[in-house]
Short mmCIF file of C-alpha atoms in Angstrom, two decimals:
data_model
loop_
_atom_site.label_atom_id
_atom_site.label_comp_id
_atom_site.label_asym_id
_atom_site.label_seq_id
_atom_site.Cartn_x
_atom_site.Cartn_y
_atom_site.Cartn_z
CA MET A 1 92.31 142.57 149.17
CA LYS A 2 94.96 140.45 147.22
CA TRP A 3 92.66 137.59 147.11
CA ARG A 4 89.92 139.38 145.77
CA ALA A 5 91.90 140.69 143.00
CA THR A 6 93.23 136.84 142.45
CA ALA A 7 89.82 135.84 142.44
CA ILE A 8 88.24 137.99 139.84
CA TYR A 9 91.25 137.54 137.62
CA PHE A 10 90.72 133.91 137.61
CA LEU A 11 86.92 134.36 137.18
CA VAL A 12 87.53 136.63 134.01
CA LEU A 13 89.69 133.64 132.66
CA LEU A 14 87.02 130.93 133.39
CA LEU A 15 84.45 133.26 131.55
CA ALA A 16 87.20 133.75 128.50
CA GLY A 17 87.66 130.02 128.20
CA GLY A 18 83.92 129.25 128.46
CA THR A 19 83.23 132.12 125.78
CA TYR A 20 86.25 130.37 123.60
CA LEU A 21 84.80 126.82 123.83
CA VAL A 22 81.26 127.98 122.67
CA ILE A 23 82.34 129.78 119.72
CA LYS A 24 84.27 127.25 118.91
CA THR A 25 81.63 124.33 119.48
CA LYS A 26 79.54 126.81 117.29
CA GLN A 27 81.86 127.09 114.68
CA LYS A 28 82.32 123.40 114.54
CA GLU A 29 78.76 122.90 114.28
CA ALA A 30 78.30 125.51 111.60
CA ALA A 31 81.08 124.17 109.39
CA ARG A 32 79.11 120.54 109.87
CA GLU A 33 75.78 122.09 109.13
CA GLU A 34 77.83 123.76 105.75
CA LYS A 35 79.38 120.59 104.56
CA GLU A 36 75.98 118.75 104.91
CA SER A 37 74.08 121.26 102.97
CA ARG A 38 76.74 120.45 100.20
CA ARG A 39 76.04 116.66 100.35
CA VAL A 40 74.30 115.53 97.41
CA PHE A 41 73.12 112.18 98.59
CA ALA A 42 71.48 111.38 101.95
CA PHE A 43 70.55 107.85 102.35
CA ASP A 44 70.92 105.08 104.55
CA ALA A 45 73.32 102.81 103.47
CA ALA A 46 71.84 99.75 105.06
CA ALA A 47 68.67 100.37 103.15
CA VAL A 48 70.02 100.32 99.70
CA LYS A 49 69.01 97.57 97.46
CA GLU A 50 69.92 98.20 93.91
CA ILE A 51 72.54 100.66 92.18
CA GLU A 52 72.83 101.51 88.42
CA ILE A 53 75.91 102.72 86.47
CA LYS A 54 75.37 103.68 82.93
CA SER A 55 78.15 105.44 81.39
CA GLU A 56 78.63 106.97 77.73
CA GLY A 57 79.15 104.56 75.40
CA ALA A 58 79.07 101.58 77.73
CA GLU A 59 76.39 98.86 78.89
CA LYS A 60 74.34 99.77 81.63
CA ILE A 61 75.86 98.18 85.06
CA CYS A 62 73.24 96.86 87.48
CA LEU A 63 74.40 95.93 91.17
CA GLU A 64 72.09 94.28 93.52
CA LYS A 65 72.10 93.29 97.16
CA GLY A 66 71.47 89.87 98.57
CA GLU A 67 73.36 88.06 101.31
CA LYS A 68 76.11 90.02 99.41
CA TRP A 69 76.74 92.89 96.57
CA LYS A 70 76.76 91.49 93.40
CA ILE A 71 76.65 92.45 89.29
CA SER A 72 73.37 91.19 88.00
CA ARG A 73 73.58 93.15 84.62
CA PRO A 74 75.10 92.64 81.98
CA ILE A 75 76.55 89.87 83.38
CA ASP A 76 76.02 87.35 86.60
CA SER A 77 79.20 88.04 89.14
CA ASP A 78 80.75 88.67 92.25
CA VAL A 79 81.74 91.84 92.85
CA ASP A 80 85.73 93.29 93.41
CA ARG A 81 85.21 94.23 96.88
CA THR A 82 87.97 96.84 97.07
CA VAL A 83 86.59 98.49 94.51
CA PHE A 84 83.06 98.65 95.40
CA ASP A 85 83.59 99.68 98.87
CA ASP A 86 85.34 102.39 97.28
CA PHE A 87 82.73 103.60 95.12
CA PHE A 88 80.07 103.16 97.65
CA SER A 89 82.27 105.17 99.85
CA THR A 90 82.08 108.22 97.11
CA LEU A 91 78.35 107.40 96.69
CA GLN A 92 78.17 108.27 99.77
CA ASN A 93 80.05 111.33 100.29
CA ILE A 94 79.33 113.36 96.68
CA MET A 95 79.77 117.10 97.53
CA GLN A 96 78.79 120.15 95.66
CA GLU A 97 81.81 122.12 94.95
CA ARG A 98 80.07 124.76 93.60
CA ASN A 99 76.05 125.55 93.15
CA ILE A 100 75.45 127.03 89.66
CA GLY A 101 71.56 127.30 90.10
CA LYS A 102 68.68 126.32 88.30
CA ALA A 103 68.70 124.39 85.24
CA SER A 104 67.79 125.94 82.01
CA ASP A 105 66.42 124.82 78.88
CA ASN A 106 69.66 124.61 77.75
CA LEU A 107 70.87 121.36 79.06
CA LYS A 108 73.06 120.84 76.20
CA ALA A 109 75.25 123.98 77.04
CA PHE A 110 76.15 121.83 80.52
CA GLY A 111 76.58 118.61 78.96
CA LEU A 112 73.58 116.80 80.49
CA ASP A 113 71.32 116.65 77.91
CA ASN A 114 73.02 113.58 77.39
CA PRO A 115 75.16 112.91 80.47
CA SER A 116 78.15 111.04 80.55
CA LEU A 117 77.53 109.21 83.29
CA VAL A 118 74.27 108.47 85.37
CA VAL A 119 74.31 106.59 88.53
CA ARG A 120 71.02 105.35 90.35
CA VAL A 121 70.23 104.28 93.90
CA LEU A 122 67.26 102.17 95.24
CA THR A 123 67.14 102.97 98.90
CA GLY A 124 63.97 101.77 100.66
CA ASP A 125 61.09 102.44 97.60
CA ASN A 126 62.68 105.76 95.96
CA TRP A 127 65.09 106.07 93.50
CA LEU A 128 68.00 108.75 93.78
CA GLU A 129 69.78 109.99 90.76
CA LEU A 130 72.72 111.64 89.64
CA ARG A 131 73.42 112.84 86.46
CA MET A 132 77.09 114.05 85.18
CA GLY A 133 77.46 116.10 82.19
CA GLY A 134 80.84 117.58 80.30
CA GLU A 135 83.41 119.92 81.96
CA ASN A 136 83.72 123.70 82.69
CA PRO A 137 85.54 125.87 80.89
CA ALA A 138 88.36 125.95 83.16
CA GLU A 139 88.34 122.31 83.24
CA THR A 140 88.46 122.16 87.30
CA GLY A 141 85.50 119.53 87.27
CA ARG A 142 82.06 118.26 86.09
CA TYR A 143 78.79 119.75 85.87
CA ALA A 144 76.09 117.75 87.66
CA THR A 145 72.80 117.65 88.81
CA ALA A 146 70.09 115.45 91.17
CA GLY A 147 66.72 114.62 90.63
CA GLU A 148 63.97 115.82 88.60
CA GLY A 149 64.57 119.73 88.68
CA GLY A 150 67.43 120.04 90.68
CA ASP A 151 70.02 122.87 90.82
CA ILE A 152 73.34 122.24 88.65
CA PHE A 153 76.33 122.19 90.73
CA MET A 154 79.45 120.81 90.13
CA VAL A 155 81.75 117.98 90.94
CA SER A 156 85.34 117.64 91.50
CA HIS A 157 87.09 115.58 88.48
CA ALA A 158 88.03 113.28 91.36
CA THR A 159 84.23 112.18 92.43
CA TYR A 160 83.64 111.39 88.80
CA GLU A 161 86.66 109.46 88.18
CA SER A 162 85.77 107.24 91.47
CA LEU A 163 82.07 106.71 90.27
CA LYS A 164 82.80 106.19 86.67
CA LYS A 165 83.59 102.22 86.64
CA THR A 166 83.58 99.85 84.22
CA LEU A 167 82.03 96.35 84.28
CA ARG A 168 86.01 95.33 84.43
CA ASP A 169 86.43 97.45 87.50
CA PHE A 170 83.39 95.94 89.24
CA ARG A 171 84.31 92.38 88.44
CA ARG A 172 85.75 89.91 90.83
CA LYS A 173 89.24 89.49 90.52
CA GLU A 174 90.07 87.11 93.04
CA LEU A 175 89.76 83.51 91.40
CA PHE A 176 89.50 81.46 95.00
CA SER A 177 87.94 82.44 98.40
CA TRP A 178 89.24 79.64 100.48
CA GLN A 179 92.15 80.19 102.93
CA PRO A 180 95.07 77.57 102.69
CA ASP A 181 94.56 76.27 106.07
CA GLN A 182 91.16 74.98 104.48
CA VAL A 183 92.81 72.66 101.61
CA SER A 184 93.02 69.32 102.68
CA ALA A 185 94.08 67.85 99.26
CA VAL A 186 95.55 69.07 96.32
CA ASP A 187 95.79 67.50 92.74
CA VAL A 188 97.84 68.87 89.94
CA LYS A 189 97.99 67.65 86.34
CA TRP A 190 99.94 68.93 83.64
CA ARG A 191 98.97 68.18 79.55
CA ASN A 192 101.86 66.08 79.46
CA ALA A 193 100.83 63.75 82.01
CA GLU A 194 102.90 65.12 84.69
CA GLY A 195 101.53 66.03 87.89
CA PHE A 196 100.86 64.78 91.59
CA SER A 197 98.51 64.47 93.97
CA LEU A 198 99.04 65.51 97.68
CA GLU A 199 96.79 64.95 101.24
CA ARG A 200 97.14 66.87 104.40
CA GLN A 201 97.52 64.24 107.51
CA GLY A 202 95.42 64.34 110.22
CA GLY A 203 94.56 68.31 109.73
CA SER A 204 98.45 69.18 110.55
CA LYS A 205 101.32 71.03 108.47
CA GLN A 206 102.51 67.32 107.30
CA TRP A 207 101.51 66.46 103.55
CA LYS A 208 101.91 62.80 101.80
CA SER A 209 101.59 62.16 98.13
CA ALA A 210 99.86 58.64 97.79
CA ASN A 211 101.64 57.71 94.52
CA GLN A 212 104.96 58.67 96.12
CA PRO A 213 104.53 58.15 100.06
CA ASP A 214 108.46 57.59 100.53
CA ILE A 215 109.26 61.17 99.92
CA GLU A 216 108.92 63.31 102.70
CA ILE A 217 106.92 66.79 101.58
CA LYS A 218 108.58 70.13 102.74
CA ALA A 219 105.20 71.81 104.38
CA ARG A 220 106.70 75.32 103.57
CA LYS A 221 106.57 74.14 99.80
CA VAL A 222 102.96 73.12 99.88
CA GLN A 223 102.27 76.24 101.79
CA ASP A 224 103.80 78.68 98.84
CA LEU A 225 102.04 76.33 96.53
CA LEU A 226 98.86 77.28 98.40
CA ASP A 227 99.76 81.11 98.65
CA GLU A 228 100.40 81.20 95.21
CA LEU A 229 96.88 79.96 94.31
CA HIS A 230 95.22 82.02 97.04
CA TRP A 231 96.56 85.18 95.74
CA LEU A 232 96.10 84.79 92.10
CA ARG A 233 94.19 87.70 90.48
CA ALA A 234 92.95 88.04 86.93
CA VAL A 235 94.77 91.20 85.27
CA ASP A 236 91.99 90.88 82.59
CA PHE A 237 88.76 89.19 81.35
CA ALA A 238 88.59 86.96 78.01
CA ALA A 239 86.23 85.72 75.66
CA LYS A 240 83.58 83.39 76.67
CA ASP A 241 85.36 81.00 74.08
CA ALA A 242 88.98 81.66 74.82
CA MET A 243 89.79 78.42 77.03
CA PRO A 244 90.84 75.72 74.80
CA SER A 245 89.37 72.12 75.39
CA THR A 246 93.36 70.87 76.58
CA PRO A 247 94.45 73.23 79.24
CA ARG A 248 98.18 73.27 79.75
CA LEU A 249 97.45 73.19 83.68
CA GLU A 250 94.90 71.86 86.04
CA ILE A 251 94.43 72.09 89.43
CA ARG A 252 92.04 70.51 91.97
CA LEU A 253 91.39 71.09 95.36
CA LYS A 254 89.48 69.68 98.06
CA LEU A 255 88.64 71.38 101.19
CA LYS A 256 87.77 70.61 104.56
CA ASP A 257 84.11 71.13 104.04
CA GLY A 258 84.07 68.99 101.15
CA GLN A 259 83.97 71.47 98.65
CA THR A 260 86.27 71.02 95.36
CA PRO A 261 87.43 74.62 93.91
CA GLU A 262 89.07 74.02 90.29
CA LEU A 263 91.75 75.86 87.89
CA LYS A 264 92.13 75.35 84.63
CA VAL A 265 95.51 77.39 82.50
CA ALA A 266 96.16 77.62 78.95
CA ASP A 267 99.12 77.97 77.32
CA SER A 268 101.16 81.27 77.79
CA ASP A 269 100.68 84.13 75.52
CA ASP A 270 104.69 85.18 75.82
CA THR A 271 104.36 88.42 73.98
CA LYS A 272 101.43 89.76 76.57
CA LYS A 273 103.00 87.53 79.40
CA GLN A 274 99.81 86.44 80.34
CA ALA A 275 97.63 83.40 80.25
CA VAL A 276 93.68 82.31 79.80
CA ALA A 277 92.42 80.46 82.95
CA VAL A 278 88.93 79.31 84.57
CA SER A 279 88.22 79.07 87.88
CA SER A 280 85.41 77.16 89.32
CA GLU A 281 84.54 80.10 91.34
CA VAL A 282 84.65 82.81 88.89
CA GLU A 283 82.45 83.48 85.98
CA GLY A 284 83.57 83.08 82.36
CA PRO A 285 87.55 82.81 81.45
CA VAL A 286 89.78 85.41 82.51
CA LEU A 287 93.94 86.58 81.65
CA VAL A 288 96.20 85.64 84.26
CA ALA A 289 99.92 86.48 84.49
CA SER A 290 101.77 83.49 82.68
CA ARG A 291 104.38 83.01 85.73
CA ILE A 292 101.72 80.90 87.39
CA LEU A 293 102.52 77.91 85.15
CA GLY A 294 106.21 78.52 86.45
CA SER A 295 105.26 78.84 89.90
CA ILE A 296 103.24 75.20 89.88
CA PRO A 297 105.70 72.15 90.31
CA ARG A 298 105.54 69.63 88.00
CA SER A 299 105.97 66.59 90.13
CA VAL A 300 106.02 65.67 94.03
CA GLY A 301 109.94 65.76 93.67
CA PHE A 302 110.14 69.56 93.70
CA LEU A 303 108.14 69.55 96.86
CA ALA A 304 110.37 67.11 98.50
CA ASP A 305 111.87 68.20 101.87
CA ARG A 306 115.86 68.79 101.02
CA SER A 307 115.86 71.12 103.95
CA LEU A 308 119.66 71.14 106.16
CA MET A 309 118.00 72.25 109.39
CA ALA A 310 115.60 70.22 110.52
CA PRO A 311 114.04 72.68 113.46
CA GLU A 312 112.26 75.52 112.34
CA ALA A 313 114.29 79.14 113.15
CA ALA A 314 111.91 80.14 115.91
CA ASP A 315 111.93 76.70 117.96
CA VAL A 316 115.92 76.47 117.81
CA SER A 317 117.36 77.12 121.80
CA LYS A 318 120.88 76.36 121.67
CA ILE A 319 123.31 76.62 119.28
CA ALA A 320 126.85 75.07 119.06
CA TRP A 321 129.61 75.13 116.35
CA LYS A 322 133.52 74.37 115.60
CA THR A 323 135.22 75.41 112.65
CA GLU A 324 138.88 76.24 111.72
CA ASN A 325 138.05 79.48 112.78
CA GLY A 326 137.27 78.40 116.30
CA GLY A 327 133.73 77.50 117.90
CA GLY A 328 131.37 78.64 120.72
CA ASN A 329 127.82 78.10 122.34
CA LEU A 330 124.65 80.45 122.14
CA VAL A 331 121.33 80.14 123.97
CA ARG A 332 118.09 81.82 123.40
CA LEU A 333 117.22 84.17 126.11
CA GLN A 334 113.93 84.99 127.26
CA ASP A 335 113.16 88.19 125.63
CA ASP A 336 114.28 86.43 122.26
CA SER A 337 117.77 87.70 122.30
CA TRP A 338 120.64 85.30 122.56
CA GLY A 339 124.23 84.91 124.90
CA THR A 340 126.93 83.06 125.13
CA LYS A 341 127.54 79.90 127.34
CA GLU A 342 130.25 78.61 128.88
CA GLY A 343 130.14 75.65 131.03
CA GLU A 344 127.64 75.78 134.16
CA ALA A 345 128.13 79.92 134.35
CA SER A 346 125.04 81.88 133.05
CA ALA A 347 124.82 82.86 129.93
CA LYS A 348 126.37 86.63 128.65
CA PRO A 349 123.74 88.27 126.50
CA VAL A 350 125.29 89.34 123.24
CA GLU A 351 125.15 92.93 122.30
CA ASN A 352 123.49 92.09 118.72
CA SER A 353 121.81 88.56 117.83
CA THR A 354 121.11 89.86 114.33
CA ALA A 355 123.99 87.39 113.23
CA VAL A 356 122.69 84.63 115.18
CA LYS A 357 119.13 85.08 113.74
CA GLY A 358 120.57 85.50 110.22
CA LEU A 359 122.06 82.20 110.19
CA LEU A 360 119.02 80.63 111.38
CA VAL A 361 116.94 82.23 108.72
CA PHE A 362 119.91 81.20 105.82
CA LEU A 363 119.81 77.55 107.48
CA GLU A 364 116.32 77.54 107.58
CA ASN A 365 115.26 78.21 103.67
CA VAL A 366 118.88 76.63 102.17
CA GLU A 367 118.72 72.86 100.80
CA TYR A 368 120.62 70.06 99.69
CA ILE A 369 121.15 68.95 96.22
CA GLU A 370 120.61 65.25 96.48
CA ALA A 371 121.30 62.77 98.96
CA VAL A 372 123.97 60.06 98.48
CA GLN A 373 122.98 56.27 98.33
CA PRO A 374 124.31 54.56 99.87
CA GLY A 375 125.51 57.18 101.94
CA SER A 376 128.04 57.03 105.04
CA LYS A 377 129.03 58.34 108.63
CA PRO A 378 131.24 61.21 109.19
CA ALA A 379 135.03 60.21 109.50
CA GLU A 380 136.29 60.82 113.12
CA GLY A 381 137.59 64.29 113.75
CA THR A 382 135.56 65.76 110.98
CA ARG A 383 136.90 69.53 111.54
CA ASP A 384 133.41 71.55 110.83
CA SER A 385 129.93 71.06 112.49
CA VAL A 386 127.16 73.05 113.59
CA GLN A 387 124.38 71.68 116.42
CA LEU A 388 120.85 72.93 116.89
CA VAL A 389 118.85 71.96 119.84
CA ASP A 390 115.24 72.97 119.52
CA VAL A 391 112.63 73.90 122.40
CA PHE A 392 111.39 70.01 122.49
CA GLY A 393 114.65 68.96 123.15
CA LYS A 394 115.61 67.52 120.11
CA THR A 395 119.29 67.59 118.44
CA SER A 396 120.17 68.02 115.00
CA SER A 397 123.72 68.83 113.37
CA LEU A 398 125.57 69.06 110.18
CA ALA A 399 129.37 68.15 109.70
CA TRP A 400 131.56 68.47 106.65
CA ASP A 401 135.15 68.03 106.21
CA GLY A 402 136.28 71.31 105.20
CA LEU A 403 135.64 73.29 101.99
CA PRO A 404 138.11 72.74 99.24
CA THR A 405 139.96 75.98 97.23
CA GLU A 406 140.27 74.32 93.92
CA THR A 407 137.44 73.24 92.84
CA THR A 408 133.72 74.16 92.32
CA ASP A 409 132.38 70.79 93.20
CA PRO A 410 129.59 70.34 95.49
CA VAL A 411 130.39 69.60 99.50
CA THR A 412 129.80 66.34 101.12
CA VAL A 413 127.86 67.15 104.35
CA TRP A 414 126.05 64.96 106.82
CA ILE A 415 123.03 65.67 108.08
CA GLN A 416 122.38 64.05 111.89
CA ARG A 417 118.87 63.91 113.05
CA ASP A 418 116.68 61.63 115.11
CA GLY A 419 119.34 59.31 115.47
CA ALA A 420 119.94 58.76 112.03
CA VAL A 421 122.76 60.04 109.48
CA ARG A 422 122.51 60.95 105.83
CA GLU A 423 125.32 61.78 103.46
CA VAL A 424 124.01 64.79 101.05
CA LYS A 425 125.81 66.97 98.55
CA VAL A 426 125.41 70.91 99.01
CA LYS A 427 126.41 73.47 96.71
CA ARG A 428 129.85 74.73 97.12
CA ASP A 429 128.66 78.45 97.67
CA VAL A 430 126.25 77.44 100.12
CA VAL A 431 129.08 75.84 102.55
CA LYS A 432 131.25 78.98 101.77
CA ARG A 433 128.50 81.15 103.48
CA LEU A 434 127.54 78.64 106.35
CA ASN A 435 131.31 79.37 107.38
CA GLU A 436 131.21 83.16 106.97
CA SER A 437 127.92 83.15 108.96
CA LEU A 438 129.80 80.72 111.87
CA ALA A 439 132.66 83.43 111.75
CA ARG A 440 130.48 86.27 112.41
CA LEU A 441 128.90 84.48 115.51
CA GLY A 442 132.42 83.81 116.77
CA VAL A 443 132.92 87.81 116.54
CA THR A 444 129.30 88.38 118.14
CA GLY A 445 130.08 86.43 120.81
CA LYS A 446 133.37 88.07 122.07
CA LYS A 447 131.90 91.46 122.15
CA ASN A 448 130.28 90.50 125.46
#
């Protein structure tokens, strides 16, 4: 009869478990219903057409939805999407913290005779209205009421602050909406006649200057310039007449679809570290951080490619080097780690590839000071060198004849790529760091 007792016990467990699940489900449903009962507004977000916000002592702000949400009053402007989305989310989820009861004739006691904030929402053909008054004596929230003759209730300070947005809060801060890869041409003009023009070559990462076609442009520098402009934000908004007739800097872009966005920046206010700017995509003058004036190159020479290393770090597949401290060979393995290579033997993975990756990132970003004209070739037996092979089979190398110990003068380095040799001057600290990085590579290769 043992099996009967086991079956009964199992049945009791099933019943208990089922009862527990039913109770938990009912509790969750009750909690959901209780939460919904405290929700101030229930509306279909897609049906909302207009929103009005009137704060005490400020002009009424009107937002309208067309193809996208825009400010229609007191000015015509795009909205800051992040600010608006946070505001709209709060609007959908306003909760009564505590119900006070029916409003009496003494609305002044609750600060609702002259509300500090009124928010109206047009959904379909109906206006929903929320009025928020003064703080309660304990300063834990604000009194509020919705609609005509509705109860007075409490809302949290967080809700109040999230809804009390100013025109400055709502106005779009991004000066441009294009993406860097959409730009096909750049024209930069400084007040003192400096400047440059660039054109993207065939939709690729390559750029050329029509005025100085012999200068090889570093694509990463142009990318940095475009990123700087793309992420430029207004820190505040200026008066209508704030922009002078002769700006210090003018930038005109051409996009692949033919659009020509523009930016003008005035002189910097060194006290506030701000400058007045005008974007063709934003209504009226704005204030931007004045560091933008120091980030924009003055001539195409600042964009010239003075890279020591030809391939990008991610494309390097082999490294070979020799210095007074020794040398070695490394190859990139399939899992993006590195291994030492000797002759025809299989590569032996190194324990830690950090030193290898550090060297490549360093070489990818460092530049020489100037090219020597006319240049020379490295002498036979030049002591120090590093050779790189990329995934396309192209070889490039650097060679230098030791590091002088009694001078801070630049060091002569020979760059060899595509069968040509270029003699350049490099800061002594750069070559010193290169030597140190190669020494670490030698230690890394000996640990396997």
